[in-house]
Structures are given as structure tokens and as C-alpha cells.
Short mmCIF file of C-alpha atoms and ligand atoms in Angstrom, two decimals:
data_model
loop_
_atom_site.label_atom_id
_atom_site.label_comp_id
_atom_site.label_asym_id
_atom_site.label_seq_id
_atom_site.Cartn_x
_atom_site.Cartn_y
_atom_site.Cartn_z
CA VAL A 1 -74.72 -89.55 -72.35
CA VAL A 2 -77.37 -89.18 -68.94
CA GLY A 3 -80.85 -90.16 -69.19
CA GLY A 4 -84.06 -89.04 -70.37
CA GLN A 5 -83.28 -88.34 -73.79
CA THR A 6 -84.67 -91.57 -75.13
CA ASP A 7 -86.96 -91.89 -78.39
CA ASP A 8 -89.40 -94.00 -76.02
CA CYS A 9 -89.48 -90.45 -73.80
CA PHE A 10 -90.68 -88.33 -76.96
CA ALA A 11 -93.22 -90.98 -77.88
CA GLU A 12 -94.24 -91.14 -74.03
CA ALA A 13 -94.85 -87.55 -73.98
CA VAL A 14 -96.56 -87.42 -77.42
CA ARG A 15 -99.27 -90.24 -76.67
CA ILE A 16 -99.95 -88.12 -73.25
CA GLY A 17 -99.96 -84.86 -74.42
CA LEU A 18 -102.09 -85.46 -77.59
CA GLY A 19 -104.34 -87.92 -76.02
CA SER A 20 -104.90 -84.80 -73.39
CA MET A 21 -107.42 -82.15 -73.35
CA PRO A 22 -106.56 -79.79 -73.92
CA LYS A 23 -103.67 -80.83 -76.01
CA TRP A 24 -100.33 -80.03 -75.20
CA LEU A 25 -96.45 -81.09 -76.12
CA PRO A 26 -93.33 -80.61 -74.02
CA CYS A 27 -91.47 -77.48 -75.58
CA ARG A 28 -87.81 -79.68 -74.97
CA TYR A 29 -88.95 -81.84 -77.65
CA PHE A 30 -88.60 -78.32 -79.91
CA TYR A 31 -84.56 -79.39 -80.14
CA ASP A 32 -83.83 -82.09 -82.53
CA THR A 33 -81.13 -81.17 -84.96
CA ALA A 34 -83.72 -79.21 -87.21
CA GLY A 35 -85.12 -77.59 -84.42
CA SER A 36 -82.48 -76.57 -83.05
CA ARG A 37 -80.92 -75.16 -86.58
CA LEU A 38 -83.98 -72.94 -86.36
CA PHE A 39 -83.67 -71.47 -83.11
CA GLU A 40 -80.39 -70.56 -84.01
CA ARG A 41 -81.10 -68.45 -86.81
CA ILE A 42 -83.90 -67.67 -83.83
CA CYS A 43 -81.65 -66.17 -81.90
CA ASP A 44 -80.49 -63.40 -84.85
CA LEU A 45 -83.82 -61.93 -85.82
CA PRO A 46 -84.44 -58.11 -85.03
CA GLU A 47 -87.59 -59.46 -83.09
CA TYR A 48 -85.77 -61.81 -81.12
CA TYR A 49 -84.29 -58.69 -78.55
CA LEU A 50 -83.92 -61.51 -75.94
CA THR A 51 -80.63 -63.27 -76.81
CA ARG A 52 -79.03 -59.63 -78.19
CA ILE A 53 -79.65 -57.95 -75.04
CA GLU A 54 -78.30 -60.96 -73.06
CA GLU A 55 -75.48 -61.54 -75.14
CA ARG A 56 -74.46 -57.20 -74.34
CA LEU A 57 -74.77 -57.75 -70.72
CA LEU A 58 -72.55 -60.94 -70.55
CA ARG A 59 -69.90 -59.41 -73.07
CA THR A 60 -69.95 -56.20 -70.87
CA ASN A 61 -69.71 -57.55 -66.88
CA ARG A 62 -67.70 -60.74 -68.20
CA ARG A 63 -64.92 -60.48 -65.57
CA GLU A 64 -67.13 -59.01 -62.88
CA MET A 65 -69.09 -62.44 -62.92
CA VAL A 66 -66.08 -64.60 -63.01
CA GLU A 67 -64.44 -62.89 -60.28
CA ARG A 68 -66.64 -63.75 -57.62
CA PHE A 69 -64.68 -66.74 -57.22
CA GLY A 70 -61.27 -67.08 -55.44
CA THR A 71 -60.16 -70.26 -56.76
CA THR A 72 -61.14 -72.00 -60.14
CA PRO A 73 -64.65 -72.64 -60.54
CA VAL A 74 -66.04 -75.31 -62.93
CA ILE A 75 -69.01 -73.63 -65.14
CA VAL A 76 -71.60 -76.07 -65.60
CA GLU A 77 -74.74 -74.73 -68.00
CA LEU A 78 -77.75 -75.97 -68.28
CA GLY A 79 -79.94 -75.61 -71.56
CA SER A 80 -76.37 -74.07 -73.59
CA GLY A 81 -77.48 -74.86 -77.10
CA SER A 82 -74.61 -73.22 -79.54
CA SER A 83 -72.97 -72.23 -76.15
CA ARG A 84 -72.46 -68.83 -78.36
CA LYS A 85 -72.93 -66.22 -75.61
CA THR A 86 -71.22 -68.54 -72.88
CA ARG A 87 -67.80 -67.93 -74.79
CA TRP A 88 -67.44 -64.21 -73.34
CA LEU A 89 -67.65 -66.08 -70.35
CA LEU A 90 -65.39 -68.78 -70.58
CA GLU A 91 -62.61 -66.68 -72.01
CA ALA A 92 -62.82 -64.22 -69.07
CA ALA A 93 -62.99 -67.30 -67.11
CA CYS A 94 -60.01 -68.70 -68.98
CA ALA A 95 -58.00 -64.95 -68.27
CA ARG A 96 -58.74 -65.22 -65.27
CA PHE A 97 -58.38 -69.36 -63.70
CA GLY A 98 -55.53 -70.05 -66.77
CA THR A 99 -57.67 -73.31 -67.43
CA ILE A 100 -61.48 -74.27 -67.05
CA GLU A 101 -63.36 -76.88 -67.27
CA TYR A 102 -66.76 -76.44 -69.00
CA MET A 103 -69.58 -78.52 -68.59
CA PRO A 104 -72.66 -78.12 -71.24
CA ILE A 105 -75.95 -79.92 -70.08
CA ASP A 106 -78.05 -80.26 -73.77
CA VAL A 107 -80.84 -82.78 -75.30
CA SER A 108 -79.32 -81.44 -78.11
CA GLY A 109 -76.13 -83.96 -78.63
CA PRO A 110 -75.36 -83.22 -82.47
CA LEU A 111 -75.10 -79.54 -81.19
CA LEU A 112 -73.60 -79.75 -78.13
CA LYS A 113 -70.57 -82.15 -79.96
CA VAL A 114 -70.46 -79.38 -82.88
CA ALA A 115 -70.42 -76.70 -79.33
CA ALA A 116 -67.73 -78.69 -77.83
CA GLU A 117 -65.48 -78.56 -80.65
CA ALA A 118 -65.48 -75.31 -81.53
CA LEU A 119 -64.63 -73.71 -78.22
CA THR A 120 -62.16 -76.37 -77.63
CA ASP A 121 -60.02 -74.46 -80.89
CA ALA A 122 -60.67 -71.49 -79.36
CA LEU A 123 -60.28 -70.99 -76.17
CA ALA A 124 -56.65 -72.77 -74.87
CA GLY A 125 -56.78 -73.80 -71.10
CA LEU A 126 -60.78 -75.11 -71.57
CA ARG A 127 -61.35 -78.40 -71.20
CA VAL A 128 -65.26 -79.55 -71.86
CA THR A 129 -67.21 -82.15 -70.62
CA ALA A 130 -70.76 -82.53 -72.33
CA LEU A 131 -73.86 -84.29 -70.44
CA VAL A 132 -76.36 -84.98 -73.44
CA GLY A 133 -79.57 -85.65 -71.59
CA ASP A 134 -82.30 -83.98 -69.47
CA TYR A 135 -81.42 -81.25 -66.61
CA ARG A 136 -82.71 -82.86 -63.81
CA ALA A 137 -80.67 -86.71 -64.95
CA ALA A 138 -77.45 -83.97 -65.29
CA LEU A 139 -77.85 -82.52 -62.14
CA ASP A 140 -78.44 -85.95 -60.27
CA LEU A 141 -74.95 -87.16 -62.18
CA LEU A 142 -73.48 -83.68 -60.87
CA ARG A 143 -74.75 -84.09 -57.24
CA LYS A 144 -72.22 -87.36 -56.90
CA ARG A 145 -69.15 -85.21 -58.03
CA ARG A 146 -67.47 -83.00 -55.26
CA GLU A 147 -65.59 -80.37 -57.15
CA CYS A 148 -65.88 -77.14 -55.81
CA PRO A 149 -66.81 -74.53 -56.79
CA ARG A 150 -68.88 -74.55 -58.94
CA LEU A 151 -70.87 -71.58 -61.62
CA PHE A 152 -73.77 -72.64 -62.76
CA LEU A 153 -75.42 -71.21 -65.89
CA PHE A 154 -79.04 -71.19 -67.01
CA LEU A 155 -79.44 -68.45 -69.90
CA GLY A 156 -81.87 -67.46 -72.68
CA SER A 157 -84.59 -67.47 -70.15
CA SER A 158 -85.11 -70.76 -70.24
CA LEU A 159 -86.35 -70.82 -66.55
CA GLY A 160 -89.44 -69.01 -68.12
CA ASN A 161 -90.62 -72.53 -70.02
CA TYR A 162 -91.29 -73.74 -66.60
CA GLU A 163 -94.87 -72.93 -64.41
CA ARG A 164 -93.94 -71.15 -61.02
CA ASP A 165 -94.05 -74.44 -58.96
CA SER A 166 -92.27 -76.36 -61.66
CA ALA A 167 -89.72 -73.21 -61.80
CA ILE A 168 -89.14 -73.48 -58.48
CA ALA A 169 -88.62 -77.16 -58.17
CA LEU A 170 -85.81 -77.02 -61.04
CA LEU A 171 -84.04 -74.30 -58.94
CA ARG A 172 -83.81 -76.35 -56.33
CA HIS A 173 -82.79 -79.10 -58.25
CA ILE A 174 -79.98 -76.95 -58.88
CA HIS A 175 -79.65 -76.43 -55.52
CA ASP A 176 -79.89 -79.64 -54.20
CA ALA A 177 -76.95 -80.45 -56.46
CA SER A 178 -74.76 -78.01 -55.56
CA HIS A 179 -72.69 -76.60 -51.97
CA ALA A 180 -73.06 -73.50 -50.23
CA GLY A 181 -70.84 -70.69 -52.23
CA ASP A 182 -71.51 -72.10 -55.73
CA ARG A 183 -73.26 -69.31 -57.99
CA LEU A 184 -75.97 -69.34 -60.53
CA LEU A 185 -75.91 -66.96 -63.31
CA LEU A 186 -79.56 -66.81 -64.36
CA GLY A 187 -80.79 -64.84 -67.93
CA THR A 188 -84.23 -63.65 -67.31
CA ASP A 189 -86.79 -61.76 -69.74
CA LEU A 190 -89.18 -59.01 -67.74
CA VAL A 191 -92.80 -57.86 -68.40
CA LYS A 192 -92.72 -55.19 -71.22
CA ASP A 193 -95.54 -54.25 -73.51
CA ALA A 194 -97.36 -56.87 -74.85
CA ALA A 195 -96.70 -56.04 -78.62
CA ILE A 196 -92.97 -56.25 -78.23
CA LEU A 197 -93.06 -59.36 -76.58
CA GLU A 198 -95.57 -60.61 -79.34
CA ALA A 199 -93.68 -59.47 -82.33
CA ALA A 200 -91.25 -61.58 -80.57
CA TYR A 201 -92.72 -64.74 -81.03
CA ASN A 202 -94.34 -63.64 -84.33
CA ASP A 203 -91.23 -62.94 -86.60
CA ALA A 204 -92.22 -61.74 -90.09
CA SER A 205 -89.88 -63.81 -91.40
CA GLY A 206 -92.12 -66.49 -90.07
CA LEU A 207 -88.64 -68.81 -88.31
CA THR A 208 -90.66 -69.18 -84.90
CA ALA A 209 -93.97 -70.58 -86.97
CA GLN A 210 -91.28 -73.19 -88.83
CA PHE A 211 -90.01 -73.58 -85.12
CA ASN A 212 -93.14 -74.81 -83.51
CA LYS A 213 -94.59 -76.39 -86.73
CA ASN A 214 -91.14 -78.44 -86.88
CA LEU A 215 -92.74 -80.12 -83.44
CA LEU A 216 -95.54 -81.97 -86.12
CA LEU A 217 -92.22 -82.73 -88.61
CA ARG A 218 -90.59 -84.22 -85.58
CA ILE A 219 -93.71 -86.63 -85.28
CA ASN A 220 -94.00 -87.43 -88.69
CA ARG A 221 -89.72 -88.38 -88.81
CA GLU A 222 -89.31 -90.24 -86.03
CA LEU A 223 -93.48 -91.85 -84.81
CA GLY A 224 -95.00 -92.26 -88.19
CA GLY A 225 -96.37 -89.26 -87.67
CA ARG A 226 -99.20 -88.36 -91.08
CA PHE A 227 -99.53 -84.64 -90.02
CA ASP A 228 -100.12 -82.04 -92.87
CA VAL A 229 -98.04 -78.90 -91.93
CA GLY A 230 -99.85 -76.41 -93.55
CA SER A 231 -103.25 -77.63 -91.53
CA PHE A 232 -101.85 -76.35 -88.82
CA ILE A 233 -101.56 -72.50 -88.13
CA HIS A 234 -98.92 -70.74 -85.44
CA ARG A 235 -100.00 -68.45 -82.64
CA ALA A 236 -97.98 -67.04 -79.89
CA HIS A 237 -99.97 -63.99 -77.63
CA TYR A 238 -99.46 -62.68 -74.42
CA ASP A 239 -101.34 -63.64 -71.41
CA ALA A 240 -100.77 -60.89 -69.38
CA ALA A 241 -102.72 -62.44 -66.32
CA ARG A 242 -100.58 -65.03 -66.68
CA SER A 243 -97.28 -62.88 -67.06
CA ARG A 244 -96.62 -65.90 -70.04
CA VAL A 245 -96.17 -65.73 -73.98
CA GLU A 246 -97.92 -69.11 -75.12
CA MET A 247 -97.51 -70.57 -78.22
CA HIS A 248 -99.77 -72.85 -80.04
CA LEU A 249 -100.68 -74.56 -83.39
CA VAL A 250 -104.10 -74.61 -84.16
CA SER A 251 -105.67 -76.51 -86.55
CA ARG A 252 -107.47 -75.31 -89.53
CA HIS A 253 -110.16 -77.27 -89.61
CA GLU A 254 -111.55 -80.72 -88.09
CA GLN A 255 -109.48 -83.70 -88.62
CA GLN A 256 -108.27 -87.03 -87.70
CA VAL A 257 -104.08 -87.20 -87.68
CA ARG A 258 -102.71 -90.91 -87.61
CA ILE A 259 -99.38 -91.50 -85.60
CA ASP A 260 -98.52 -95.34 -86.96
CA LYS A 261 -95.65 -95.93 -84.29
CA LEU A 262 -98.12 -95.24 -81.45
CA GLY A 263 -101.31 -96.93 -82.52
CA MET A 264 -103.54 -93.56 -81.89
CA VAL A 265 -105.40 -91.04 -83.95
CA ALA A 266 -105.36 -87.49 -82.76
CA ALA A 267 -108.76 -85.86 -83.34
CA PHE A 268 -108.49 -82.68 -83.51
CA SER A 269 -111.88 -79.98 -84.01
CA GLU A 270 -111.59 -76.58 -86.50
CA GLY A 271 -109.46 -73.70 -84.11
CA GLU A 272 -108.86 -76.93 -81.50
CA THR A 273 -105.05 -76.09 -80.16
CA ILE A 274 -101.82 -77.83 -79.39
CA HIS A 275 -99.79 -76.02 -76.36
CA THR A 276 -96.58 -76.14 -77.25
CA GLU A 277 -94.67 -73.48 -75.02
CA ASN A 278 -94.65 -70.71 -72.25
CA SER A 279 -92.46 -68.46 -72.08
CA HIS A 280 -92.84 -66.65 -68.56
CA LYS A 281 -92.34 -62.91 -67.90
CA TYR A 282 -90.97 -61.61 -64.92
CA THR A 283 -90.63 -58.88 -62.66
CA ILE A 284 -87.80 -58.02 -60.21
CA THR A 285 -90.24 -58.85 -57.30
CA GLU A 286 -90.90 -61.93 -58.82
CA LEU A 287 -87.65 -62.67 -59.58
CA GLN A 288 -86.04 -62.30 -55.91
CA GLU A 289 -88.84 -64.27 -54.14
CA LEU A 290 -87.76 -67.18 -56.85
CA ALA A 291 -83.98 -67.06 -55.58
CA ALA A 292 -85.52 -66.76 -52.03
CA GLY A 293 -87.65 -69.67 -52.63
CA SER A 294 -84.99 -72.17 -53.40
CA GLY A 295 -82.27 -71.44 -51.30
CA PHE A 296 -80.35 -68.78 -53.33
CA VAL A 297 -79.59 -65.46 -52.34
CA GLU A 298 -78.93 -62.47 -55.42
CA GLU A 299 -75.77 -61.09 -55.56
CA LEU A 300 -75.63 -59.15 -58.64
CA ALA A 301 -77.98 -58.28 -61.28
CA TRP A 302 -77.34 -56.75 -64.71
CA THR A 303 -80.39 -54.94 -66.69
CA ASP A 304 -80.38 -53.09 -70.12
CA GLU A 305 -81.41 -49.61 -70.13
CA ALA A 306 -84.85 -49.95 -71.51
CA GLY A 307 -85.34 -53.19 -68.64
CA TRP A 308 -86.27 -55.61 -71.37
CA TYR A 309 -83.99 -58.16 -69.38
CA ARG A 310 -82.10 -59.34 -66.50
CA VAL A 311 -79.24 -61.00 -65.82
CA GLN A 312 -78.72 -62.14 -62.32
CA MET A 313 -75.69 -63.31 -59.93
CA TRP A 314 -77.14 -65.70 -56.97
CA ARG A 315 -75.24 -67.13 -54.35
CA ARG A 316 -76.37 -71.11 -52.88
CA VAL A 317 -76.86 -71.18 -49.19
C1 LIG B 1 -84.37 -71.78 -75.41
S1 LIG B 1 -82.96 -72.94 -75.30
C2 LIG B 1 -81.06 -71.53 -75.02
C3 LIG B 1 -79.82 -71.87 -75.85
C4 LIG B 1 -78.82 -71.36 -74.65
N1 LIG B 1 -79.09 -71.81 -73.66
C5 LIG B 1 -79.22 -69.53 -75.72
O1 LIG B 1 -79.17 -69.01 -74.73
O2 LIG B 1 -78.95 -69.25 -76.53
C6 LIG B 1 -83.07 -74.07 -74.63
C7 LIG B 1 -82.15 -74.85 -74.91
O3 LIG B 1 -82.32 -76.06 -73.97
C8 LIG B 1 -82.02 -77.30 -74.40
N2 LIG B 1 -83.33 -77.68 -73.65
C9 LIG B 1 -84.60 -77.56 -73.39
N3 LIG B 1 -84.97 -78.44 -72.62
C10 LIG B 1 -84.30 -78.64 -71.92
C11 LIG B 1 -84.20 -80.13 -70.79
N4 LIG B 1 -85.20 -80.23 -70.09
N5 LIG B 1 -82.87 -80.47 -70.89
C12 LIG B 1 -81.66 -80.06 -71.24
N6 LIG B 1 -82.00 -79.23 -72.32
C13 LIG B 1 -82.45 -78.98 -72.75
C14 LIG B 1 -82.16 -76.93 -76.27
O4 LIG B 1 -82.27 -77.80 -76.73
C15 LIG B 1 -81.82 -75.65 -76.28
O5 LIG B 1 -80.79 -75.93 -76.41
#
């Protein structure tokens, strides 16, 4: 377990976020055990094309992805979740190099454990060292280790959760934890029709709404919150000017909510929202600018026929 994953961090984030105007909560707190399970189910939804396309791109191009390396790379994954799609790459890497060390990093400890056990059972030659905690703390730890080369994975459009400056800061953090010749395989969602984007975050079965509202339930469970989840509505809309889908929880009416362990009362007016997530969508030019701005050069890229999603391999310079 590395830093940035304590109850105190969640409490502090809730205190700051619900005490702000407008209210907000960091999206990494979606992923407690219940939230991680919900996200896994979202990945199978017909509207959530992101996982399906990314998995196809990884499966189809996996050999080319691992063949960039002359010697056996250590594979480090940020926000690995269930590692479901990564399995294709790990299989290809084991076939090519015989043995592979895989280091998944995630805030969700229970999910990491289940994923690591399933992978080591399935793939002879795979050694897993899981790091439970925040990306930055894990990258700081990796910076001190000298093994090379490394293939970093950042999949599932997770970079899109960061605003441009923070995205560059995180990419630079990866840069600083790596060496010349290491690679980053990055999966990103592309700008497209608003109706397709909005459907992906407003699925007909209501799973994404449950995922969003789980944040309130988590506050109730862990911090003695008194949220009545039914008095909030899930809202996801595409802001074309900012090229991002925003998720919010909207208060149905004026209300005051006590959070016992924080000794605070959060007051909501009717229609007031808690901003819970941004998912930025990129153009290819923007992605190439992000690479240049953070010390990487694009080496290869794969896109589906419709141009909805892109996986790119960047080389660290
Ligand atoms: C959008 S999901 C993607 C999961 C998986 N990579 C995929 O493509 O399906 C984001 C994952 O990153 C983890 N996560 C989110 N923020 C994190 C952070 N700051 N540090 C470490 N893990 C984080 C979550 O627990 C979750 O498993």
C-alpha cells in the first residue's frame, strides 16, 4: 500500500468539496468496492462503447504493442481496475518474453487483489506486484527503482478525468518516473456526436446513475452522512465548448444534509449540483500536443473505423 488512500483523504475531500461553491467531489472516490463493481458492469453496457472498442484495439494489435521492446519490459498500469483488457497485452508479452512483471496501481485494493489472483492463475510466467494507492504516490515509489525498460499503461480514457493542466502534470509525473526509451500506452476517447457521448453516460438501465449516486452512499457509510439518495438526480451532459462530458448530482429540492463525522451540514438549494466527474474528449491534434507538452513522442496509434476511440503508444524522450 502506497500513500494517498486513507479515510482521512476522503473526509478532507468531502469537507472541501461540499464546502465549496459550486460543490464538487473528486471522481477517484467513486471507486470503493461497490463503485468498482458498478463500473465493471458499466463496461458491458451497450451504450458504453469505450471499453468495447479499446479492448478490440488491444486484442487486435497486442503483438505490435509489445514488440517495440528489445528486452523484457516491466508493465506498469495506472488505474488498472479489473485488468480485464490488459490481459490481452500480458498474454502477448508472456508469449514474446517468457516471463513478465506486471505492476498494477489502483486505489481499489480489493479489486486489485482479485485481479492479481485471476491473472497469475491464468498466465504462467506472470509475476504481479500490486500497488494500492494514488497514481502519484505510486509513481514516486517507482521513480526510485531502476529496472528498465518499462511499458506504462493508462487505459479506459482515465486521462480524460483531468483538466488540461492537471493532465499534463500527471503525464509529466509519468515522464519523471520513467527513463528514455520507456513507453506509455494511452487509451483516449475522441470528440464525436454529442448524442453518442451523452448516451454513454446516461445508460437506459440506470447503472451510471447508480454509480454516480454511490458517492453519496459512500459518504453515508464512511462519514456518517445523512444523504437521502432519492432526493438527488444523476445528470450527464456534453459541454461542446470544453469538449467534456460532465457528471453532476442535482438536488431535487432545498435541503440540508448532516455529515456526522465531519460535524458539518451541507445546504443545497433546489437544482444545485455536486459536480462529480469530467470526461474530456480529444482531437488527434490535442493528443499530439499533450505528448509534446509532457516529454513524449508518438510512435504508433490505433483508431477504430468510426474514429471514436484511440490508443496511442508514446516513447519517453
Ligand atoms: C475509469 S476506471 C478504468 C479501469 C480500467 N483501466 C479500464 O480501462 O476499464 C478508473 C480506474 O482507476 C482507478 N483510479 C481512479 N483514480 C485513481 C487515482 N487517483 N489513483 C489510483 N487509481 C485511481 C479506479 O479505482 C478505477 O479502477
